[in-house]
């Protein structure tokens, strides 16, 4: 869909997933550190969240495919009638297909089936790779700025594919997960940027041949990433702060109830206090 | 052999190996998980299978070399008579040669000789690398679609070489082995696709200069991979299901025989039942 | 700032950091080896040093941004007035921005906050990557030698980004840290070299089209690295030698005081002597 | 030195080192496996060998530099007299310089000084990288076959640099060491091949523009590697076989002497026999 909406749609998907990941992974990281404490039912909670994420991803991928196929100027499921029909839309559908596969792998990984560990991350890495692969052969015969702005996207896409591939072998590395979140956010905002530049809402067309525009866009890409890092940093801090506050109140409650029940034996209280000092 | 058969032959080899691997590795993976159980003779069984695989690989490589050399329009072992004789066939022979070396390395690795661990995977990685290396310099001076369809192959070939190289250091990583299986299946089906496009059986020639054809082929490559993933997924599931069924019946038999012999001591039965719950 | 000073400024920054690292990391390495000994307050000392380093890095980055913006021929904070204003300076500012982010990450990592391990190294790797990324698109439409001398810089920059990324996963690997030091020193000296070649102080202009000059500069780059290795080697040796000397005198003092206080029990003395033999 | 000898000299160096490594590493690998046995003085023996290797490498590098500088048509230490003097020879000298640095690092690593582990491998990797780096910018403006035959060398050089870099983190991985040996042997034989093609001894000049020649040379490169693999394989087998023979006779001697001295207590004999069964 070569218009603003066609870029805003995937942009929104990536932005939502990036933002969600930048909340989920700090949450899991901090709760994992506290696992020595009282709650043991958290892993189950995260399994359920992963399941919902997988279902949503599959659903979004399905929406994306349908949108690409059945928009008024789409191929409506026709591939060849003497010549190829709307190959751009077909290519976008293929990209969504692999995100759908990644969603299914997420669902399987969060199910109790004997799936090899890391399948979800491998399939996400493949989805990113396929996206980059198709984009790479996507941008021939276009004006310089159009080509450049699309190929910059490849840095985030292949960077994400590589770092997610690393996650297959370094399971649950928080830093890599946050890195992935930041790349997803950047991909999201960059899709919007592409939309704004190629299909400006205010009608002022960009000069697609101007070298200054290309230089600005290159730098602008770095600014997007700086903003993505800032967002991830803020979300991480807020999640940390919230869990600490909630955790302390929760702990205080437990402590009070402990004091009421077991006056003479104060060992468990000490253990809890020591624990809160450590953190 | 620049005809349909010349592409169908290697395609069949890769397809067979890919399919076989997508059955072998899930089998080994699940049996390894159960190793805490009763059977200890399985490693030997898999050693024997690896030996047979190595012998077959060496044999197929030999067949490939002979076919390239002694087809009617082949070089029949002549390399230079004033000018180079049939260098294409010689290059293909060289590719088969390295798969032959890989087969010999498989045989050595499954033998009781003191071979360094991972030799079989390193030599397979080298064979894939040599294949990609020769293909890379293979496609100059050809029409765009011919070049493109061959160079797409390189993604699977070098991807396979890289992931197999990783396996040298991450021995028996099921996910990597399944990944290799899927790439081998894709390579197999893609050789057929190349055959169908360049030497169409129904006689309708493809336009090798058309940009739409190139775009379609790029996308088609991704579809091949989606199908390869589907095949690996199905094989994995079927193997899982079969082993579970067979395993349970087998266990039930053991249990019955145990009940008959050792009535008072029911500990071993409990242990077995617990084991089947865990899985 | 397209003049000698504009290259001397970043060159000095990199040189200082490279030299400092080539002193800090050997120091930490050797003290870590001795940690079995008496001093336990060293980690705190190194935390403080890392904090100061982070503050200085952030400050230098701020100085760099201000210098690029408010030199007489700078953009003074203006980005667009009908056309893009001084994009070169803006790009340099962006590079400094990411080093500033890296400095803040250093400060956070050396603080007691629950920051994921390796954040400082990841952000340094990103800063190097962004520097290389912007330089890569920086050098179009320039004379051959100018392009070549800038693109050689990319080898050190991307090499540094890759090796620092490795450090994220191999925390506190002395060899990688020394490698990073040597690359930082080379980057520093190479910025000076670029300044000398493009804006010669003695007024003798280099022929920017001459192939011999390009060949010499390529080789000269390797010499810079050989010198950087030599500097790191010397600093490592000097630090080793100083710590050994200081450590032995310190130990001798302890020994004497031990002899005075605890004559009959000579076990602790023996332990100390054994320790010094081991090292 | 643009003649046959100028290629035979480095070729001989690489060939000798490759052959030596393909004997040394199997030896160390097998003796390490036997370390549970009687001999404890072997590590010292290998340290001494590494020292000698480092000294020889430094000496060869020195010979190489001298040869490049002081051959009749060399630069004799002059670099610039209005224009650059014999830059080719200077570049070759630079390559040798880094192998010299690698030799010094070998000497330091095998000394009792507190050198970080892996320094010898890192510096060898750097020497290979610098060789590849200089060759990469070395081959402009030459006929196609000349360019191609030199750039093929880069595959072995950068492959060796990458695999040696891996060795820094996977110390004493026999497979990687054998891989490095095979690449060194190939580099050696390929230098000879370059010499034979560009400066044919029988006077029959190769057509440097012919596409068939390029195709043959590409394939020939793979054959060189197949031969290198064969040589490494043979050396590995011979070393294995010799150590086994020598080891068994040595053990038999020990056993006899044990029987003579300690008749009643046969435990140690049994342990020895078990040991030889295990191997």
Short mmCIF file of N, CA, C and O in Angstrom, two decimals, chain C residues 162-262:
data_model
loop_
_atom_site.label_atom_id
_atom_site.label_comp_id
_atom_site.label_asym_id
_atom_site.label_seq_id
_atom_site.Cartn_x
_atom_site.Cartn_y
_atom_site.Cartn_z
N UNK C 162 32.47 -3.66 17.13
CA UNK C 162 32.30 -5.12 17.21
C UNK C 162 32.95 -5.68 18.46
O UNK C 162 32.35 -6.48 19.18
N UNK C 163 34.20 -5.24 18.74
CA UNK C 163 34.90 -5.82 19.89
C UNK C 163 34.24 -5.38 21.19
O UNK C 163 34.17 -6.14 22.16
N UNK C 164 33.71 -4.14 21.24
CA UNK C 164 33.02 -3.68 22.45
C UNK C 164 31.71 -4.43 22.62
O UNK C 164 31.29 -4.73 23.74
N UNK C 165 31.04 -4.75 21.52
CA UNK C 165 29.82 -5.56 21.58
C UNK C 165 30.14 -6.94 22.17
O UNK C 165 29.37 -7.46 22.98
N UNK C 166 31.28 -7.51 21.77
CA UNK C 166 31.71 -8.78 22.35
C UNK C 166 31.90 -8.67 23.86
O UNK C 166 31.59 -9.60 24.60
N UNK C 167 32.43 -7.52 24.29
CA UNK C 167 32.66 -7.31 25.72
C UNK C 167 31.37 -7.35 26.53
O UNK C 167 31.39 -7.64 27.73
N UNK C 168 30.23 -7.03 25.87
CA UNK C 168 28.95 -7.11 26.57
C UNK C 168 28.72 -8.52 27.09
O UNK C 168 28.20 -8.73 28.18
N UNK C 169 29.17 -9.50 26.29
CA UNK C 169 28.91 -10.90 26.64
C UNK C 169 30.10 -11.54 27.35
O UNK C 169 29.95 -12.53 28.05
N UNK C 170 31.30 -11.00 27.12
CA UNK C 170 32.50 -11.50 27.80
C UNK C 170 32.99 -10.40 28.73
O UNK C 170 34.01 -9.77 28.47
N UNK C 171 32.23 -10.16 29.80
CA UNK C 171 32.54 -9.06 30.71
C UNK C 171 33.95 -9.19 31.29
O UNK C 171 34.37 -10.29 31.67
N UNK C 172 34.65 -8.06 31.36
CA UNK C 172 35.96 -7.99 32.02
C UNK C 172 36.99 -8.91 31.40
O UNK C 172 37.84 -9.47 32.10
N UNK C 173 36.93 -9.10 30.07
CA UNK C 173 37.98 -9.82 29.36
C UNK C 173 39.12 -8.84 29.09
O UNK C 173 38.98 -7.94 28.25
N UNK C 174 40.24 -9.01 29.81
CA UNK C 174 41.32 -8.03 29.73
C UNK C 174 41.82 -7.83 28.30
O UNK C 174 42.09 -6.72 27.87
N UNK C 175 41.92 -8.93 27.57
CA UNK C 175 42.48 -8.84 26.23
C UNK C 175 41.61 -7.96 25.34
O UNK C 175 42.12 -7.11 24.58
N UNK C 176 40.28 -8.14 25.43
CA UNK C 176 39.37 -7.30 24.64
C UNK C 176 39.46 -5.84 25.07
O UNK C 176 39.39 -4.94 24.23
N UNK C 177 39.63 -5.62 26.35
CA UNK C 177 39.72 -4.24 26.84
C UNK C 177 41.00 -3.58 26.34
O UNK C 177 40.98 -2.40 25.95
N UNK C 178 42.10 -4.36 26.32
CA UNK C 178 43.35 -3.79 25.78
C UNK C 178 43.22 -3.56 24.28
O UNK C 178 43.74 -2.57 23.75
N UNK C 179 42.52 -4.46 23.61
CA UNK C 179 42.29 -4.31 22.16
C UNK C 179 41.52 -3.02 21.90
O UNK C 179 41.88 -2.23 21.03
N UNK C 180 40.47 -2.80 22.70
CA UNK C 180 39.70 -1.56 22.59
C UNK C 180 40.59 -0.33 22.83
O UNK C 180 40.50 0.65 22.09
N UNK C 181 41.46 -0.42 23.86
CA UNK C 181 42.38 0.69 24.13
C UNK C 181 43.22 1.00 22.90
O UNK C 181 43.37 2.16 22.50
N UNK C 182 43.78 -0.08 22.30
CA UNK C 182 44.67 0.14 21.15
C UNK C 182 43.90 0.77 19.99
O UNK C 182 44.41 1.66 19.30
N UNK C 183 42.63 0.33 19.78
CA UNK C 183 41.85 0.91 18.69
C UNK C 183 41.52 2.38 18.97
O UNK C 183 41.50 3.20 18.05
N UNK C 184 41.27 2.71 20.24
CA UNK C 184 40.97 4.11 20.59
C UNK C 184 42.20 4.98 20.35
O UNK C 184 42.10 6.09 19.81
N UNK C 185 43.39 4.46 20.75
CA UNK C 185 44.62 5.23 20.51
C UNK C 185 44.82 5.45 19.02
O UNK C 185 45.11 6.56 18.57
N UNK C 186 44.62 4.36 18.24
CA UNK C 186 44.79 4.52 16.79
C UNK C 186 43.81 5.53 16.24
O UNK C 186 44.18 6.36 15.41
N UNK C 187 42.54 5.47 16.70
CA UNK C 187 41.57 6.45 16.19
C UNK C 187 42.05 7.86 16.50
O UNK C 187 41.94 8.75 15.65
N UNK C 188 42.58 8.04 17.72
CA UNK C 188 43.07 9.36 18.09
C UNK C 188 44.19 9.83 17.18
O UNK C 188 44.12 10.93 16.61
N UNK C 189 45.21 8.98 17.01
CA UNK C 189 46.35 9.41 16.19
C UNK C 189 45.92 9.58 14.73
O UNK C 189 46.43 10.44 14.02
N UNK C 190 44.94 8.77 14.30
CA UNK C 190 44.52 8.86 12.90
C UNK C 190 43.75 10.15 12.63
O UNK C 190 43.86 10.73 11.55
N UNK C 191 42.98 10.63 13.62
CA UNK C 191 42.32 11.93 13.45
C UNK C 191 43.38 13.01 13.22
O UNK C 191 43.22 13.88 12.37
N UNK C 192 44.47 12.95 14.01
CA UNK C 192 45.56 13.90 13.79
C UNK C 192 46.13 13.74 12.38
O UNK C 192 46.37 14.72 11.67
N UNK C 193 46.34 12.48 11.97
CA UNK C 193 46.89 12.23 10.63
C UNK C 193 45.98 12.84 9.56
O UNK C 193 46.46 13.48 8.62
N UNK C 194 44.66 12.65 9.68
CA UNK C 194 43.72 13.24 8.72
C UNK C 194 43.91 14.75 8.70
O UNK C 194 43.99 15.38 7.63
N UNK C 195 43.99 15.33 9.91
CA UNK C 195 44.20 16.78 9.98
C UNK C 195 45.47 17.20 9.26
O UNK C 195 45.46 18.14 8.45
N UNK C 196 46.58 16.49 9.51
CA UNK C 196 47.87 16.83 8.88
C UNK C 196 47.80 16.71 7.36
O UNK C 196 48.40 17.50 6.64
N UNK C 197 47.07 15.70 6.87
CA UNK C 197 47.03 15.47 5.41
C UNK C 197 46.11 16.46 4.73
O UNK C 197 46.48 17.06 3.71
N UNK C 198 44.91 16.67 5.27
CA UNK C 198 43.94 17.52 4.58
C UNK C 198 44.18 19.01 4.83
O UNK C 198 43.86 19.85 3.98
N UNK C 199 44.70 19.37 6.01
CA UNK C 199 44.96 20.79 6.33
C UNK C 199 46.38 20.92 6.82
O UNK C 199 46.62 21.17 8.01
N UNK C 200 47.38 20.69 5.92
CA UNK C 200 48.78 20.63 6.36
C UNK C 200 49.20 21.94 7.02
O UNK C 200 48.92 23.04 6.51
N UNK C 201 49.86 21.79 8.17
CA UNK C 201 50.28 22.97 8.93
C UNK C 201 51.40 23.72 8.24
O UNK C 201 51.50 24.94 8.35
N UNK C 202 52.25 22.99 7.51
CA UNK C 202 53.38 23.66 6.83
C UNK C 202 52.97 24.22 5.47
O UNK C 202 53.81 24.72 4.73
N UNK C 203 51.68 24.08 5.13
CA UNK C 203 51.21 24.70 3.90
C UNK C 203 51.40 23.88 2.64
O UNK C 203 50.83 24.19 1.60
N UNK C 204 52.23 22.79 2.71
CA UNK C 204 52.45 21.96 1.50
C UNK C 204 51.24 21.03 1.30
O UNK C 204 51.09 20.05 2.01
N UNK C 205 50.41 21.36 0.32
CA UNK C 205 49.20 20.57 0.09
C UNK C 205 49.54 19.18 -0.49
O UNK C 205 50.43 19.05 -1.32
N UNK C 206 48.79 18.14 -0.03
CA UNK C 206 48.94 16.80 -0.61
C UNK C 206 48.11 16.72 -1.89
O UNK C 206 47.05 17.33 -1.98
N UNK C 207 48.61 15.95 -2.86
CA UNK C 207 47.83 15.72 -4.08
C UNK C 207 46.76 14.68 -3.76
O UNK C 207 47.06 13.50 -3.56
N UNK C 208 45.48 15.12 -3.73
CA UNK C 208 44.40 14.23 -3.28
C UNK C 208 43.98 13.20 -4.33
O UNK C 208 43.10 12.39 -4.09
N UNK C 209 44.58 13.26 -5.53
CA UNK C 209 44.21 12.31 -6.59
C UNK C 209 45.29 11.25 -6.80
O UNK C 209 45.07 10.26 -7.48
N UNK C 210 46.48 11.47 -6.21
CA UNK C 210 47.64 10.62 -6.49
C UNK C 210 47.47 9.22 -5.89
O UNK C 210 47.19 9.06 -4.70
N UNK C 211 47.70 8.19 -6.74
CA UNK C 211 47.51 6.81 -6.27
C UNK C 211 48.58 6.40 -5.26
O UNK C 211 48.33 5.67 -4.32
N UNK C 212 49.81 6.92 -5.46
CA UNK C 212 50.90 6.64 -4.52
C UNK C 212 50.55 7.11 -3.12
O UNK C 212 50.81 6.41 -2.13
N UNK C 213 49.95 8.31 -3.05
CA UNK C 213 49.55 8.82 -1.74
C UNK C 213 48.55 7.87 -1.05
O UNK C 213 48.65 7.61 0.14
N UNK C 214 47.59 7.37 -1.83
CA UNK C 214 46.59 6.45 -1.27
C UNK C 214 47.28 5.19 -0.75
O UNK C 214 46.99 4.71 0.35
N UNK C 215 48.23 4.66 -1.55
CA UNK C 215 48.94 3.46 -1.11
C UNK C 215 49.74 3.72 0.16
O UNK C 215 49.77 2.89 1.07
N UNK C 216 50.40 4.90 0.20
CA UNK C 216 51.18 5.21 1.40
C UNK C 216 50.28 5.31 2.62
O UNK C 216 50.59 4.79 3.70
N UNK C 217 49.13 6.00 2.45
CA UNK C 217 48.22 6.23 3.59
C UNK C 217 47.71 4.90 4.13
O UNK C 217 47.60 4.71 5.35
N UNK C 218 47.40 3.95 3.23
CA UNK C 218 46.94 2.63 3.66
C UNK C 218 47.98 1.97 4.56
O UNK C 218 47.65 1.41 5.61
N UNK C 219 49.24 2.06 4.12
CA UNK C 219 50.32 1.43 4.88
C UNK C 219 50.55 2.19 6.18
O UNK C 219 50.76 1.59 7.24
N UNK C 220 50.47 3.50 6.09
CA UNK C 220 50.67 4.37 7.24
C UNK C 220 49.67 4.02 8.34
O UNK C 220 50.00 4.07 9.53
N UNK C 221 48.44 3.68 7.92
CA UNK C 221 47.40 3.28 8.86
C UNK C 221 47.86 2.09 9.71
O UNK C 221 47.66 2.05 10.92
N UNK C 222 48.51 1.12 9.04
CA UNK C 222 49.02 -0.05 9.77
C UNK C 222 50.13 0.36 10.73
O UNK C 222 50.23 -0.18 11.83
N UNK C 223 50.95 1.31 10.32
CA UNK C 223 52.02 1.77 11.21
C UNK C 223 51.43 2.42 12.46
O UNK C 223 51.94 2.22 13.57
N UNK C 224 50.38 3.24 12.24
CA UNK C 224 49.71 3.83 13.40
C UNK C 224 49.29 2.74 14.37
O UNK C 224 49.43 2.88 15.58
N UNK C 225 48.75 1.64 13.81
CA UNK C 225 48.29 0.59 14.71
C UNK C 225 49.45 -0.10 15.43
O UNK C 225 49.35 -0.43 16.61
N UNK C 226 50.57 -0.28 14.69
CA UNK C 226 51.75 -0.87 15.33
C UNK C 226 52.21 0.00 16.51
O UNK C 226 52.54 -0.50 17.58
N UNK C 227 52.18 1.32 16.31
CA UNK C 227 52.57 2.24 17.38
C UNK C 227 51.57 2.13 18.54
O UNK C 227 51.97 2.09 19.71
N UNK C 228 50.28 2.06 18.22
CA UNK C 228 49.26 1.95 19.26
C UNK C 228 49.49 0.68 20.09
O UNK C 228 49.41 0.71 21.33
N UNK C 229 49.82 -0.43 19.40
CA UNK C 229 50.11 -1.68 20.10
C UNK C 229 51.32 -1.52 21.02
O UNK C 229 51.32 -1.99 22.16
N UNK C 230 52.33 -0.83 20.49
CA UNK C 230 53.55 -0.60 21.28
C UNK C 230 53.23 0.18 22.55
O UNK C 230 53.67 -0.17 23.65
N UNK C 231 52.42 1.25 22.40
CA UNK C 231 52.06 2.08 23.56
C UNK C 231 51.33 1.24 24.59
O UNK C 231 51.65 1.27 25.79
N UNK C 232 50.33 0.47 24.13
CA UNK C 232 49.56 -0.37 25.07
C UNK C 232 50.49 -1.36 25.76
O UNK C 232 50.40 -1.57 26.98
N UNK C 233 51.41 -1.95 24.99
CA UNK C 233 52.36 -2.90 25.56
C UNK C 233 53.23 -2.27 26.63
O UNK C 233 53.41 -2.83 27.72
N UNK C 234 53.75 -1.08 26.33
CA UNK C 234 54.61 -0.39 27.31
C UNK C 234 53.81 -0.06 28.56
O UNK C 234 54.25 -0.33 29.69
N UNK C 235 52.61 0.52 28.39
CA UNK C 235 51.81 0.87 29.56
C UNK C 235 51.50 -0.36 30.40
O UNK C 235 51.58 -0.31 31.64
N UNK C 236 51.17 -1.47 29.74
CA UNK C 236 50.87 -2.70 30.46
C UNK C 236 52.08 -3.13 31.31
O UNK C 236 51.95 -3.45 32.49
N UNK C 237 53.27 -3.09 30.67
CA UNK C 237 54.49 -3.53 31.37
C UNK C 237 54.79 -2.62 32.56
O UNK C 237 55.10 -3.10 33.66
N UNK C 238 54.69 -1.31 32.33
CA UNK C 238 55.00 -0.36 33.40
C UNK C 238 54.06 -0.56 34.58
O UNK C 238 54.48 -0.60 35.74
N UNK C 239 52.74 -0.71 34.26
CA UNK C 239 51.76 -0.89 35.33
C UNK C 239 52.07 -2.17 36.11
O UNK C 239 52.09 -2.17 37.35
N UNK C 240 52.35 -3.25 35.39
CA UNK C 240 52.72 -4.52 36.02
C UNK C 240 53.89 -4.34 36.98
O UNK C 240 53.85 -4.75 38.13
N UNK C 241 54.93 -3.68 36.46
CA UNK C 241 56.17 -3.54 37.21
C UNK C 241 55.94 -2.68 38.46
O UNK C 241 56.40 -3.02 39.55
N UNK C 242 55.15 -1.58 38.28
CA UNK C 242 54.90 -0.68 39.41
C UNK C 242 54.11 -1.39 40.50
O UNK C 242 54.45 -1.29 41.68
N UNK C 243 53.06 -2.11 40.10
CA UNK C 243 52.23 -2.79 41.09
C UNK C 243 53.05 -3.84 41.83
O UNK C 243 52.96 -3.98 43.04
N UNK C 244 53.89 -4.56 41.08
CA UNK C 244 54.73 -5.58 41.71
C UNK C 244 55.65 -4.95 42.75
O UNK C 244 55.75 -5.42 43.87
N UNK C 245 56.29 -3.83 42.36
CA UNK C 245 57.21 -3.17 43.28
C UNK C 245 56.47 -2.67 44.50
O UNK C 245 56.84 -2.94 45.63
N UNK C 246 55.38 -1.89 44.22
CA UNK C 246 54.60 -1.32 45.30
C UNK C 246 54.04 -2.43 46.17
O UNK C 246 54.10 -2.36 47.40
N UNK C 247 53.52 -3.45 45.52
CA UNK C 247 52.91 -4.57 46.24
C UNK C 247 53.91 -5.25 47.15
O UNK C 247 53.61 -5.57 48.31
N UNK C 248 55.17 -5.44 46.68
CA UNK C 248 56.17 -6.13 47.49
C UNK C 248 56.59 -5.32 48.71
O UNK C 248 56.71 -5.84 49.81
N UNK C 249 56.76 -3.99 48.49
CA UNK C 249 57.15 -3.15 49.61
C UNK C 249 56.04 -3.16 50.66
O UNK C 249 56.27 -3.34 51.84
N UNK C 250 54.78 -3.01 50.15
CA UNK C 250 53.59 -3.03 51.00
C UNK C 250 53.55 -4.32 51.81
O UNK C 250 53.31 -4.31 53.01
N UNK C 251 53.83 -5.42 51.12
CA UNK C 251 53.77 -6.72 51.77
C UNK C 251 54.88 -6.85 52.83
O UNK C 251 54.66 -7.38 53.90
N UNK C 252 56.07 -6.34 52.46
CA UNK C 252 57.20 -6.39 53.38
C UNK C 252 56.85 -5.65 54.67
O UNK C 252 57.11 -6.13 55.77
N UNK C 253 56.20 -4.48 54.52
CA UNK C 253 55.78 -3.70 55.69
C UNK C 253 54.86 -4.53 56.58
O UNK C 253 55.05 -4.60 57.80
N UNK C 254 53.87 -5.17 55.92
CA UNK C 254 52.93 -5.98 56.68
C UNK C 254 53.67 -7.08 57.43
O UNK C 254 53.44 -7.33 58.62
N UNK C 255 54.60 -7.69 56.71
CA UNK C 255 55.35 -8.80 57.29
C UNK C 255 56.10 -8.37 58.56
O UNK C 255 56.07 -9.04 59.58
N UNK C 256 56.77 -7.20 58.43
CA UNK C 256 57.54 -6.70 59.57
C UNK C 256 56.64 -6.47 60.77
O UNK C 256 56.91 -6.92 61.88
N UNK C 257 55.51 -5.81 60.50
CA UNK C 257 54.59 -5.52 61.61
C UNK C 257 54.05 -6.83 62.19
O UNK C 257 53.79 -6.92 63.38
N UNK C 258 53.88 -7.84 61.33
CA UNK C 258 53.41 -9.13 61.83
C UNK C 258 54.45 -9.78 62.75
O UNK C 258 54.13 -10.32 63.80
N UNK C 259 55.69 -9.68 62.30
CA UNK C 259 56.77 -10.29 63.10
C UNK C 259 56.83 -9.69 64.49
O UNK C 259 57.05 -10.36 65.48
N UNK C 260 56.64 -8.33 64.51
CA UNK C 260 56.70 -7.65 65.81
C UNK C 260 55.59 -8.12 66.75
O UNK C 260 55.81 -8.31 67.93
N UNK C 261 54.41 -8.27 66.20
CA UNK C 261 53.26 -8.58 67.06
C UNK C 261 53.14 -10.06 67.40
O UNK C 261 52.99 -10.42 68.56
N UNK C 262 53.27 -10.94 66.41
CA UNK C 262 52.93 -12.35 66.65
C UNK C 262 54.13 -13.27 66.38
O UNK C 262 54.18 -13.98 65.38
#
